[in-house]
Amino acid sequence: MRKLFSLLLASAALFPSSAAISQRDSIFIYSPDFRQGLHAAVRTSDGWKHLGQLCSSDYGTWGAEKRMYHPSLCRANDGSWRLVFQVNDRAPLFAAAYSADLVNWRPQDYPRVATGNCLEPVVHPAGDGFDIVYTSGGAHYRVKATPDFRHFTAGERISDSELQGIVGATKTEDRKNIDGKECTGQTFLLTAEETARIRQFFDERAEDGRKSSERMHDDKKNLASLPKTVGATLTVDMSRQKPISDKLIGIFFEDISYAADGGLYAELVQNRDFEYTEKDHGGWNATTAWHSSKPIEIATEHPLHPNNPHYALLWPDTIWNEGWDGIVVEAGKKYDFSMYVLAGGQKQDFSIQLVGHDGTLLAKSKLKTRAGDWQQYSTVLTATASDNKARLVIVPLKAAHVGIDMVSLFPQETFMNRKNGLRRDLAQVIADLHPKFVRFPGGCMSHGNGIDNIYHWQATVGELWERQPDFNIWHYHQTRGLGFYEYFQFCEDIGAEPLPVLSAGVPCQNSSRGGHGQQGGIPWEVGRYTYNGKPLTMASYLQELLDLIEWANGDAATSKLAALRAKAGHPKPFNLKYLGIGNEDLLGDVFNERFDYLNEGVKKAHPEITVVGTVGPFWEGSDYEYGWQHAAEKNLSIVDEHYYNPVGWYLHNQDFYDKYKREGTKVYLGEWASKGNLLENALAEALHINGLERNGDVVCMSSYAPLLAKEGHTQWNPDMIYFNNTEVKPTPNYYVQMMAGQNAGDEYVYAESKFTAKGRETADAALRVSHSVTLDKETGDLIIKLVNALPQSTVMPLTINGGGAWTRATVTTLTGHSVTNREVAAPVTEEMSTVPASVVLPPYSYRVLRLKR
Ligand code: AHR
């Protein structure tokens, strides 16, 4: 087959668009190795030179997959390109990609055409469309593809003689020496215009790379020519205003890095349900976090609920739980203990204790249980001393054999003292951001690791013992104690709109599970997937989304689902307005047809709900381009953009949204951050927020990501808030979000700034000093956000034309000694009895002025 591949490679080169080509340049397309995707080289007077990467594999998980083996490219009669490649040696599919110009590629598709594996696919034009031949199990097969490269027939076996026919008029594969290295690939002839376009693409990419690598810690060198003080003026024109979103700053809560269990969710017992498994985390099992002098016996014969099948069988041996890196116990505080006991014919009494790391008894209470079926028992423990690494000890007092499950310990002091509540300090630091919305329960965590790990919201509501735990894509366990009811309640408690985001019927494209078939979706027909004992199909999945809306918003008197919400403690509707469908997915056909189905289904049944779509994980590229195209075609209200870019990118892309169309689909910047927790990162983010406000007519929401990370369990860096069991550690990035969130306006006011260095206007300063002026219509306050990302201070006389008089001001400032500081002091707020005539911006600072009437 390798030979066939070689021969067809050469034959593909016979199909350039001859009509279109006037003057021809050779371009060599090759893959330097299977990890690096498709590259281009051009001939120069010094021989063949590498130009850059055209595209890479998007198949499978990062690390182990994303491989491109045996790429085969051909050209259609209209000059556009078709690419196929092998993804690994197991999957019954190949990768298929389309490009009009070799540099912009459609999101890849992975047609399942084989029963076994699918090796060395080769594409060539045939009739109106294309033929793809591949090898599987020693035999050869042919697949027919439509001209748009969207539909593929199943592999049809071809004989050796047919194969020879295809191979017929071909020559050998092409080899070139690229920058001194022998490479195998294909040579094509392009017009001079086409080559120029490709060169321009690589030049622009190189320039973007150079700009993105700029960092403030290189300022001494890069900004050497700027004088010690930069002069600036800010002139606000109150007569020019435009309405902007009143929900610009929100939060994205994802259960990553122990953000939920062991984090925001205040439960102090780890593995309370004895449901930990190897699937959650290598080496975990039902007894993880539990200890006893003898092996702990786990039973499943008579579970509390089928969703919660494991429980511990206690002989008269003491068992204890280690908590989440220990249990924090504070003298004088009260703790609610509860557990379910299956006593059969035997009564049992327990001594429930909190014991310090050195064996000191911190709290103790007796729990008497009766003989009988599963029943919940509870008691309150009052601590007489403190310990940050205590444990929960359960001492059986009689010689009886009983089952225990759902063993729980909560501090009575939770956020707003809610039962089954949230850790007070963490919830408060989030509330202090004044987020206008909360996106939950996660990104990758929500669409899941494989189809059977897609998040089902209804598994997370109802009685705790009935909820369905699952493994978390971030390699731990979700108890679902923090479920949809609790998320909605938290939103209400902090005055934020709930924005649940659920899968578009496809799991994470980087899933390592789910069998063959990148991003295989929930099937349309009854098939191999079930959920809750019933077939899982796209129709049943759509019903889940509709049920969520009814559960959240329905009338408890007439709707069974809404009655469940009322029973849980919230008779009034939650007033859900937004629903996210999909999370930065690969926007191939599998996604698109499922997204459209769900979007249309939701819109038809609930036109009052705004569906938020998704445009991939980056600020450019296939998913972004095609996602926006799709959004325009389907007239979507809002799409969710994600990008994690370096400081330099933010410095040079402050006008990113200035170029967006003002009409049509709006932007939710659902995940973004600059890559670090230094003051320079926070300032780059402050510059970007000014850009978001200026474009608040197009960008309707934004949320930094990720929000929380527990020290010792951090799976992603940077994060906005780090914490451990006793401390909450906001970052400079947090303070920027907080200052912006607490000072949100809903009317943008046009203003102009001018910068001078040594009496002359300077562009360097314009890139580093930025303003955004907004009006908060409710209070009438005028809010001026100023960023100085320069090493020198800036003095900025302030002129406000029109709008009446403001008489006093609050000025909040975030700064640090050095731009590479991670530890910065919290912002300081000063009250001023007059409005300052000019503002001094300290070096590397973010300053928010709030002018009051
Ligand atoms: O924010 C962390 C992860 O980043 C999210 O889960 C995912 O959507 C993105 O890739």
mmCIF file of C-alpha atoms and ligand atoms in Angstrom, residues 62 252 254-256 439 442-447 473-474 508-510 583-584 617 640 642 644 670-672 704-707 715-716 718-719, ligand 1:
data_model
loop_
_atom_site.group_PDB
_atom_site.id
_atom_site.type_symbol
_atom_site.label_atom_id
_atom_site.label_comp_id
_atom_site.label_asym_id
_atom_site.label_seq_id
_atom_site.Cartn_x
_atom_site.Cartn_y
_atom_site.Cartn_z
ATOM 1 C CA TRP A 62 -3.651 15.989 23.191
ATOM 2 C CA PHE A 252 -17.224 30.849 34.375
ATOM 3 C CA GLU A 254 -15.861 24.854 35.988
ATOM 4 C CA ASP A 255 -15.347 21.862 38.232
ATOM 5 C CA ILE A 256 -11.620 21.705 37.463
ATOM 6 C CA ARG A 439 -21.646 30.023 33.325
ATOM 7 C CA GLY A 442 -17.803 23.725 33.083
ATOM 8 C CA GLY A 443 -16.206 23.628 29.671
ATOM 9 C CA CYS A 444 -14.590 20.300 28.868
ATOM 10 C CA MET A 445 -16.180 18.968 32.038
ATOM 11 C CA SER A 446 -19.614 19.707 30.659
ATOM 12 C CA HIS A 447 -19.310 18.064 27.249
ATOM 13 C CA ILE A 473 -12.746 14.680 32.722
ATOM 14 C CA TRP A 474 -10.155 16.398 34.946
ATOM 15 C CA CYS A 508 -15.016 16.949 24.038
ATOM 16 C CA GLN A 509 -13.073 16.611 20.783
ATOM 17 C CA ASN A 510 -9.969 15.949 22.828
ATOM 18 C CA ASN A 583 -18.242 24.157 24.357
ATOM 19 C CA GLU A 584 -15.440 25.146 21.967
ATOM 20 C CA PRO A 617 -11.144 27.138 21.184
ATOM 21 C CA ASP A 640 -19.082 31.805 22.788
ATOM 22 C CA HIS A 642 -12.468 31.272 23.826
ATOM 23 C CA TYR A 644 -5.860 32.023 26.129
ATOM 24 C CA GLY A 670 -16.689 32.755 27.593
ATOM 25 C CA GLU A 671 -13.099 31.787 28.386
ATOM 26 C CA TRP A 672 -10.150 34.079 28.226
ATOM 27 C CA TYR A 704 -12.089 34.885 32.759
ATOM 28 C CA ALA A 705 -11.142 31.203 32.981
ATOM 29 C CA PRO A 706 -10.563 29.129 34.970
ATOM 30 C CA LEU A 707 -12.007 30.658 38.104
ATOM 31 C CA GLN A 715 -4.723 21.045 36.692
ATOM 32 C CA TRP A 716 -4.594 24.276 34.750
ATOM 33 C CA PRO A 718 -3.136 30.330 35.456
ATOM 34 C CA ASP A 719 -6.370 30.562 37.444
HETATM 35 O O1 AHR B 1 -10.850 26.516 31.278
HETATM 36 C C1 AHR B 1 -10.271 25.252 31.201
HETATM 37 C C2 AHR B 1 -10.645 24.547 29.916
HETATM 38 O O2 AHR B 1 -10.223 25.307 28.832
HETATM 39 C C3 AHR B 1 -12.110 24.373 29.665
HETATM 40 O O3 AHR B 1 -12.610 23.253 30.251
HETATM 41 C C4 AHR B 1 -12.194 24.246 28.190
HETATM 42 O O4 AHR B 1 -13.424 24.705 27.694
HETATM 43 C C5 AHR B 1 -11.007 25.011 27.694
HETATM 44 O O5 AHR B 1 -10.255 24.275 26.842
#
